[in-house]
């Protein structure tokens, strides 16, 4: 630092980006969420070219660049592919969740891809890769990913 | 094909919090260091590519915050969002296009100024995933678990990466966290997100790095002996985390293979002398080594134990201390590139490796390394 700044205390300028967004979910996610909310059913889309079933569902197959036109029902049960346990209250963790928070990557029966969600009704030290889990739906469903409350051991 | 080379590198010191410097102040320092290093003035620079992230910087068109300080006035200036190596890739293609002879590439970030958990949570899909509250640390913790499960890599082996890299940083005056630590220190550090302890994770740091890339027709006109870009490739995998086998990095394997082929490398284990990899977390160094074919499947931990990746080992990895010792997101890959360029020139200082003819630089971006960029740099054209 050159002499002209001798004795100058650096200042902190507090700021915040605070912009509300309203994302339209699109046809595909809307259909998924309406089925989840109204029927407590998990659904995915299927690629006719590679036969893969995608969960969360999307309009375009990420491998084939073709439109996924078929919808299939997916089981509420599946297998834990991997998981983690947050031990610190990271800023991104929703305010109603207190650590330890367990997230799993869960491959539901009938899907070829895994979804992310919470694991609960189990102690963190008892979670294992390969364990079987089952969806617990929320009492009050609003058409969000948290219409599934969490997954619990079968 | 025409060839391009790196003819100048400049960086700021990596710090926890650069309280005296704005983004532009950091860019000013790094760019001037690179120009001095190359023996160039700003008039010798044809065009500028800056690399930054609007979310990290907290402003839109974040590149414009550093344009003036990078000498971009009245020049063609373009911006890349992602790792600095992606900016270097773009800068190189501009030199090879025939439109420009010299490109100045910068990358900057000040992680100290925002909340990394909120920034990286925003990398998740807003419709399906973001509300669950995961971030880069928890996503990579899942990946670490998955990688350990598949390869039987142990927490002790992961801890050894931290011990090695923090130790290497003791010889790097630019590093943010040089530390003499033990495996026990790592394993006893606070559990952040299982299986990652605090010392398995890189800090979020502040810094700016700059490199100057030249077309072959201009590469030998300045002070430095050029370091040639022999091979380079960039590959991206599926966006959704659950689409990928996250115990693997398919896009990295592809990028590395293409870069080796372009550089005429047949046996990377033997032909690469030195490498700087994206060790944002300890397990990543081991995983990337295997996925790039620099170690056999599931063997990186064992080779590490044997000392293969030490500064004086068979294939020194992150001799600079790597990102575990200072992680200015976005700028990271350019710091790695600057370190490898200096290794090849033989002027890197305290962490110089014995043989450094051919070097590898890896940059990545996205959750658990969705996309990867691999550069092969060489002393010879
Ligand atoms: Zn397909």
XYZ file of C-alpha atoms and ligand atoms in Angstrom:
536
model
C 0.000 0.000 0.000
C 1.421 3.371 -0.919
C 1.963 6.179 1.583
C -1.142 8.130 0.669
C -3.236 5.416 2.372
C -1.217 5.329 5.613
C -3.538 5.331 8.594
C -6.650 4.787 6.480
C -8.880 2.114 8.005
C -10.572 -0.002 5.294
C -14.351 0.433 5.449
C -16.955 -2.294 5.030
C -19.953 -1.498 2.884
C -22.897 -3.746 3.809
C -25.193 -4.690 0.973
C -27.730 -7.290 -0.066
C -29.264 -8.544 -3.277
C -32.931 -8.951 -2.550
C -34.901 -9.758 -5.683
C -38.042 -11.907 -5.610
C -38.362 -14.403 -8.455
C -41.511 -16.157 -9.712
C -40.367 -19.166 -11.679
C -43.034 -20.852 -13.760
C -42.433 -24.528 -13.183
C -43.163 -25.448 -16.824
C -45.539 -28.171 -18.057
C -43.395 -31.075 -16.935
C -42.711 -30.042 -13.329
C -46.284 -28.745 -12.998
C -47.689 -32.149 -13.925
C -45.254 -33.841 -11.511
C -46.181 -31.558 -8.635
C -49.958 -31.700 -9.252
C -49.835 -35.519 -9.215
C -47.696 -35.459 -6.080
C -49.961 -32.958 -4.313
C -53.335 -34.428 -5.277
C -52.627 -38.155 -5.515
C -49.495 -38.657 -3.394
C -47.885 -40.295 -6.404
C -44.325 -39.895 -7.683
C -44.044 -39.818 -11.475
C -41.216 -39.611 -13.979
C -40.689 -39.121 -17.685
C -39.277 -41.733 -20.033
C -37.014 -41.373 -23.043
C -38.234 -43.459 -25.991
C -34.721 -43.599 -27.461
C -32.704 -44.890 -24.471
C -35.621 -46.163 -22.315
C -34.326 -44.304 -19.277
C -36.831 -43.029 -16.705
C -35.979 -39.638 -15.258
C -36.742 -38.447 -11.768
C -37.113 -35.543 -11.231
C -38.978 -35.611 -14.546
C -37.900 -33.388 -17.370
C -38.933 -32.681 -20.881
C -35.698 -33.530 -22.672
C -33.461 -36.582 -22.230
C -30.052 -35.283 -21.136
C -28.236 -38.047 -23.037
C -30.223 -38.327 -26.280
C -31.403 -34.778 -26.897
C -34.908 -36.158 -27.594
C -38.228 -35.171 -26.059
C -39.496 -37.401 -23.258
C -43.158 -37.937 -24.087
C -44.122 -40.870 -21.881
C -45.011 -40.616 -18.166
C -44.549 -43.524 -15.792
C -45.461 -44.130 -12.161
C -42.515 -44.582 -9.852
C -42.513 -46.492 -6.577
C -42.508 -44.693 -3.214
C -39.717 -47.051 -2.184
C -36.113 -47.078 -3.213
C -32.447 -47.456 -2.315
C -30.005 -44.982 -0.782
C -27.147 -44.449 -3.272
C -25.215 -42.086 -1.017
C -25.925 -39.633 1.797
C -24.472 -36.967 4.047
C -25.195 -35.517 7.472
C -24.814 -31.781 8.008
C -23.295 -31.124 11.415
C -23.263 -27.337 11.072
C -26.308 -25.142 10.568
C -25.270 -24.046 7.049
C -27.011 -20.895 5.856
C -28.835 -22.750 3.062
C -30.577 -25.169 5.444
C -34.278 -24.266 5.784
C -35.165 -22.676 9.126
C -37.487 -25.544 10.139
C -34.622 -28.061 9.872
C -32.181 -28.414 12.741
C -28.857 -30.248 12.493
C -28.015 -33.008 12.191
C -29.848 -32.904 8.839
C -29.507 -36.036 6.692
C -29.826 -35.838 2.915
C -29.867 -38.920 0.745
C -29.470 -39.518 -2.956
C -32.281 -42.002 -3.465
C -32.939 -44.190 -6.487
C -36.632 -45.058 -6.382
C -37.762 -48.350 -7.906
C -38.757 -47.691 -11.495
C -36.464 -44.676 -11.972
C -33.037 -44.707 -13.625
C -31.850 -41.525 -11.957
C -31.697 -40.635 -8.286
C -33.417 -37.798 -6.475
C -32.213 -35.761 -3.518
C -34.270 -35.603 -0.337
C -34.172 -35.828 3.436
C -33.781 -39.047 5.396
C -35.477 -39.153 8.798
C -36.808 -41.453 11.529
C -33.290 -42.867 11.686
C -30.145 -41.918 13.585
C -27.354 -40.518 11.380
C -24.974 -43.290 12.461
C -27.407 -45.972 11.272
C -27.754 -44.734 7.689
C -25.972 -46.931 5.148
C -25.473 -46.969 1.402
C -27.847 -49.559 -0.050
C -30.497 -49.252 2.652
C -34.136 -49.349 1.578
C -36.288 -46.305 2.246
C -39.867 -45.207 1.689
C -41.456 -41.789 1.109
C -43.440 -40.115 3.879
C -45.802 -37.550 2.386
C -46.627 -34.259 4.056
C -50.085 -33.791 5.559
C -50.415 -30.420 3.930
C -49.235 -30.513 0.326
C -48.678 -27.356 -1.692
C -47.095 -28.579 -4.887
C -43.428 -28.381 -3.864
C -40.627 -30.908 -3.421
C -41.433 -30.830 0.289
C -44.829 -32.435 -0.390
C -42.623 -35.416 0.328
C -41.701 -34.821 3.950
C -38.743 -37.189 3.969
C -37.776 -40.813 3.350
C -37.681 -43.301 6.216
C -36.276 -46.821 6.499
C -38.611 -49.523 5.139
C -3.054 -26.499 -36.488
C -1.678 -23.187 -35.212
C -0.248 -23.229 -31.721
C -0.647 -21.039 -28.658
C 1.525 -20.546 -25.596
C 1.393 -18.946 -22.186
C 3.903 -16.115 -22.025
C 3.046 -14.368 -18.760
C 1.464 -15.145 -15.402
C 0.615 -12.933 -12.441
C -1.310 -13.425 -9.227
C -2.169 -11.711 -5.993
C -1.477 -13.412 -2.691
C -4.426 -15.636 -1.746
C -5.946 -14.350 1.477
C -8.829 -14.990 3.816
C -10.092 -11.464 3.413
C -8.533 -8.765 1.284
C -9.821 -5.817 3.264
C -7.755 -3.225 1.457
C -8.668 -4.195 -2.100
C -11.781 -4.163 -4.272
C -12.239 -6.577 -7.192
C -10.677 -3.991 -9.481
C -7.738 -3.417 -7.113
C -6.997 -7.142 -7.140
C -7.240 -7.248 -10.933
C -4.882 -4.255 -11.225
C -2.269 -6.064 -9.141
C -2.578 -9.441 -10.909
C -2.614 -7.917 -14.413
C 0.450 -5.756 -13.743
C 2.261 -8.751 -12.289
C 1.448 -10.734 -15.443
C 2.564 -7.904 -17.762
C 5.832 -7.477 -15.845
C 6.317 -11.205 -15.842
C 5.873 -11.308 -19.631
C 7.888 -8.149 -20.280
C 4.869 -6.551 -21.944
C 2.908 -3.342 -21.610
C -0.869 -3.121 -21.794
C -0.496 -1.880 -25.399
C 0.903 -5.270 -26.335
C -2.394 -6.897 -25.317
C -4.870 -7.339 -28.191
C -7.928 -8.416 -26.237
C -9.119 -9.359 -22.759
C -11.164 -12.211 -21.289
C -12.268 -11.886 -17.663
C -13.680 -14.731 -15.588
C -16.054 -14.163 -12.694
C -19.387 -15.153 -11.191
C -22.206 -12.668 -10.772
C -23.595 -14.556 -7.766
C -20.272 -14.607 -5.934
C -19.638 -10.955 -6.751
C -23.163 -9.814 -5.913
C -23.630 -7.796 -9.083
C -24.709 -8.423 -12.640
C -22.140 -8.233 -15.443
C -19.494 -8.750 -12.752
C -16.777 -8.773 -15.418
C -17.318 -5.082 -16.018
C -16.143 -4.352 -12.476
C -12.611 -5.347 -13.457
C -12.429 -4.297 -17.119
C -10.863 -0.892 -16.507
C -8.271 -2.259 -14.095
C -7.448 -4.997 -16.615
C -6.654 -2.473 -19.309
C -9.654 -3.468 -21.402
C -10.592 0.088 -22.392
C -11.130 0.332 -26.156
C -10.335 -3.354 -26.564
C -12.489 -6.359 -27.295
C -13.339 -7.666 -23.825
C -15.413 -10.739 -23.181
C -16.453 -12.593 -20.066
C -16.639 -16.219 -18.987
C -18.503 -17.498 -15.956
C -16.974 -20.647 -14.541
C -13.469 -21.656 -13.576
C -10.516 -19.585 -14.773
C -9.351 -22.450 -16.981
C -12.547 -21.989 -19.022
C -11.565 -18.354 -19.510
C -8.104 -19.514 -20.581
C -9.660 -21.965 -23.037
C -11.668 -19.133 -24.582
C -8.653 -16.826 -24.558
C -6.613 -19.463 -26.365
C -9.278 -19.956 -29.059
C -9.288 -16.209 -29.638
C -5.529 -16.311 -30.263
C -5.960 -19.288 -32.589
C -8.828 -17.662 -34.476
C -6.469 -15.371 -36.316
C -8.218 -12.286 -34.960
C -5.825 -11.684 -32.059
C -2.186 -12.318 -31.263
C -2.301 -11.920 -27.479
C -5.109 -12.460 -24.955
C -5.024 -11.372 -21.331
C -7.152 -13.716 -19.217
C -8.112 -12.900 -15.636
C -10.173 -14.618 -12.957
C -11.226 -13.092 -9.679
C -13.349 -13.841 -6.650
C -13.721 -12.709 -3.055
C -15.409 -15.487 -1.157
C -14.979 -13.545 2.052
C -17.607 -11.032 1.040
C -20.691 -13.240 0.841
C -22.144 -16.469 2.238
C -20.819 -19.466 0.330
C -23.591 -21.818 1.469
C -26.262 -19.535 -0.021
C -24.296 -18.939 -3.213
C -23.687 -22.630 -3.887
C -27.244 -23.617 -2.864
C -28.276 -21.515 -5.865
C -26.455 -23.956 -8.152
C -29.258 -26.456 -7.492
C -32.336 -26.501 -9.706
C -34.775 -23.921 -8.317
C -37.924 -25.921 -9.157
C -36.937 -29.359 -7.914
C -34.013 -29.175 -5.506
C -33.002 -25.824 -4.106
C -35.600 -25.776 -1.299
C -33.971 -28.820 0.305
C -31.094 -26.605 1.432
C -28.077 -28.465 0.128
C -24.944 -26.591 -0.915
C -21.484 -27.347 -2.352
C -20.177 -28.778 0.918
C -23.088 -31.170 1.474
C -23.167 -32.143 -2.219
C -19.441 -32.938 -2.174
C -19.818 -34.782 1.131
C -22.299 -37.080 -0.650
C -19.785 -37.517 -3.453
C -16.985 -38.251 -0.970
C -19.123 -40.947 0.674
C -19.917 -42.455 -2.693
C -16.275 -42.412 -3.827
C -15.066 -43.948 -0.546
C -17.697 -46.662 -0.792
C -16.706 -47.630 -4.329
C -12.937 -47.437 -3.926
C -12.501 -48.293 -0.206
C -10.480 -45.099 0.199
C -10.057 -44.435 3.923
C -10.539 -41.240 5.984
C -6.827 -41.507 6.853
C -5.836 -41.474 3.179
C -8.029 -38.438 2.594
C -6.469 -36.744 5.624
C -3.034 -37.364 4.122
C -3.990 -35.189 1.139
C -4.668 -32.344 3.555
C -1.379 -32.931 5.408
C 0.585 -33.014 2.137
C -1.010 -29.951 0.538
C -1.022 -27.707 3.612
C 2.613 -28.768 4.108
C 3.508 -27.932 0.498
C 1.969 -24.479 1.021
C 4.660 -23.705 3.617
C 6.950 -23.136 0.631
C 4.457 -20.996 -1.284
C 4.383 -17.357 -0.161
C 1.098 -16.825 -2.066
C -0.850 -19.474 -0.116
C -3.600 -18.587 2.324
C -3.272 -21.567 4.714
C 0.233 -23.014 4.956
C 0.157 -25.456 7.888
C 2.202 -28.225 9.390
C -0.498 -30.666 10.478
C -0.895 -34.391 11.092
C -3.421 -36.985 9.985
C -4.698 -36.948 13.568
C -5.279 -33.176 13.374
C -7.419 -33.654 10.267
C -9.430 -36.540 11.706
C -9.975 -34.674 14.961
C -11.016 -31.430 13.280
C -14.710 -30.615 13.472
C -17.035 -32.823 11.419
C -18.667 -30.475 8.909
C -20.745 -32.851 6.796
C -20.019 -36.580 7.066
C -17.510 -37.803 5.985
C -15.794 -34.414 5.589
C -13.948 -32.852 8.499
C -13.097 -29.184 8.526
C -9.542 -29.929 7.361
C -10.887 -32.041 4.468
C -12.401 -28.844 3.068
C -10.729 -25.907 1.333
C -11.228 -22.453 2.789
C -13.114 -19.898 0.710
C -10.516 -17.261 -0.160
C -9.963 -13.982 -1.982
C -7.670 -13.566 -4.971
C -7.154 -12.693 -8.609
C -4.949 -14.396 -11.185
C -3.991 -13.391 -14.722
C -2.330 -15.242 -17.591
C -1.267 -13.983 -21.007
C -1.753 -16.308 -23.967
C -0.145 -15.687 -27.332
C -0.435 -17.052 -30.845
C 2.786 -18.771 -31.934
C 3.667 -15.855 -34.202
C 3.877 -13.567 -31.156
C 4.881 -16.075 -28.481
C 8.641 -15.552 -28.708
C 8.642 -11.765 -29.089
C 8.644 -11.002 -25.364
C 10.700 -11.716 -22.270
C 9.706 -15.250 -21.310
C 10.379 -18.528 -22.977
C 6.861 -19.609 -23.934
C 5.165 -22.531 -22.210
C 3.235 -24.291 -24.940
C -0.369 -25.441 -24.767
C -0.007 -28.930 -26.191
C -3.431 -30.289 -25.383
C -6.670 -28.975 -23.962
C -10.222 -30.205 -23.614
C -13.408 -29.208 -21.851
C -16.334 -31.559 -21.099
C -19.587 -31.231 -19.174
C -21.804 -33.923 -17.638
C -25.552 -33.911 -16.836
C -26.713 -31.044 -14.675
C -28.878 -33.008 -12.237
C -26.698 -34.444 -9.494
C -28.766 -37.642 -9.310
C -28.339 -38.326 -13.053
C -24.653 -39.006 -12.600
C -22.712 -41.791 -10.930
C -21.126 -39.256 -8.606
C -18.461 -41.701 -7.468
C -17.064 -41.123 -10.958
C -16.319 -38.079 -13.106
C -17.166 -39.151 -16.638
C -16.674 -35.670 -18.071
C -13.186 -35.446 -16.549
C -12.170 -38.812 -17.972
C -13.336 -37.655 -21.385
C -11.639 -34.262 -21.128
C -8.357 -35.820 -19.998
C -8.365 -38.435 -22.782
C -8.959 -35.784 -25.427
C -6.263 -33.518 -23.997
C -3.750 -36.408 -23.874
C -4.561 -37.369 -27.464
C -4.078 -33.798 -28.646
C -0.746 -33.590 -26.812
C 0.394 -36.954 -28.166
C 0.516 -38.471 -24.688
C 0.105 -42.251 -24.632
C 0.930 -43.058 -21.010
C -0.038 -40.098 -18.823
C 1.268 -41.832 -15.666
C 4.773 -41.705 -17.153
C 4.624 -38.633 -19.353
C 3.096 -36.059 -16.980
C 5.781 -34.629 -14.680
C 3.763 -32.289 -12.480
C 0.088 -31.442 -11.970
C -2.148 -29.021 -10.148
C -5.592 -30.537 -9.557
C -8.831 -29.089 -8.203
C -8.583 -30.218 -4.574
C -11.533 -28.276 -3.154
C -11.915 -31.286 -0.839
C -9.344 -33.941 0.060
C -11.115 -36.857 -1.646
C -11.226 -34.874 -4.908
C -7.468 -34.987 -5.437
C -7.546 -38.790 -5.251
C -10.720 -39.130 -7.305
C -9.562 -36.800 -10.076
C -6.186 -38.620 -10.255
C -7.977 -41.894 -10.933
C -10.539 -40.425 -13.296
C -7.749 -38.850 -15.377
C -5.807 -42.102 -15.544
C -2.927 -40.727 -13.455
C -3.576 -43.507 -10.925
C -5.257 -46.875 -11.382
C -8.839 -47.239 -10.197
C -9.122 -47.202 -6.382
C -5.325 -46.930 -6.055
C -4.707 -43.195 -5.551
C -4.926 -43.451 -1.752
C -2.336 -46.229 -1.680
C 0.022 -44.380 -4.028
C -0.356 -41.291 -1.855
C 0.680 -43.338 1.193
C 3.785 -44.437 -0.725
C 4.701 -40.794 -1.289
C 4.165 -40.819 -5.061
C 2.413 -37.420 -5.030
C 4.835 -35.572 -2.741
C 6.963 -32.736 -4.107
C 9.879 -35.183 -4.392
C 7.643 -38.086 -5.477
C 7.056 -39.779 -8.811
C 4.241 -37.382 -9.799
C 4.082 -34.266 -7.603
C 0.452 -33.159 -7.186
C -0.461 -29.699 -5.918
C 3.096 -28.794 -5.027
C 1.816 -25.238 -4.580
C -0.375 -26.361 -1.695
C -3.399 -26.608 -3.957
C -6.821 -25.218 -3.190
C -6.914 -26.824 0.243
C -4.365 -24.163 1.133
C -6.313 -21.318 -0.467
C -9.356 -21.461 -2.717
C -10.315 -18.329 -4.583
C -13.283 -19.834 -6.452
C -13.307 -18.956 -10.199
C -9.703 -17.705 -10.103
C -8.607 -21.146 -8.831
C -7.787 -22.777 -12.175
C -5.682 -19.796 -13.251
C -3.659 -20.012 -10.019
C -3.056 -23.689 -10.849
C -2.081 -22.743 -14.384
C 0.311 -20.062 -13.157
C 1.923 -22.586 -10.792
C 2.421 -25.191 -13.533
C 3.776 -22.597 -15.988
C 6.357 -21.535 -13.389
C 7.218 -25.158 -12.625
C 7.931 -25.735 -16.324
C 10.006 -22.560 -16.581
C 11.838 -23.594 -13.422
C 11.216 -20.314 -11.607
C 8.475 -21.281 -9.143
C 10.733 -20.970 -6.103
C 10.511 -23.110 -2.958
C 8.109 -25.700 -4.302
C 9.967 -26.390 -7.544
C 9.827 -30.045 -8.568
C 12.868 -31.786 -10.020
C 11.556 -32.654 -13.455
C 8.939 -30.414 -14.998
C 8.885 -30.680 -18.766
C 5.211 -31.584 -19.135
C 2.521 -30.376 -16.748
C -1.214 -30.808 -16.297
C -3.752 -28.269 -15.051
C -7.317 -29.140 -14.159
C -10.183 -26.729 -13.566
C -13.782 -27.529 -12.762
C -17.160 -26.003 -12.130
C -20.537 -27.190 -10.910
C -21.735 -29.480 -8.133
C -19.217 -32.267 -7.518
C -17.412 -31.354 -10.742
C -20.146 -31.273 -13.364
C -17.723 -29.887 -15.941
C -13.967 -30.122 -16.230
C -11.211 -28.486 -18.257
C -7.800 -30.115 -18.685
C -4.707 -28.361 -20.054
C -1.444 -30.081 -20.970
C 1.436 -27.590 -20.900
C 4.921 -28.275 -22.189
C 8.374 -26.772 -22.330
C 8.722 -27.823 -25.964
C 6.552 -26.814 -28.865
Zn -32.517 -40.880 -23.905
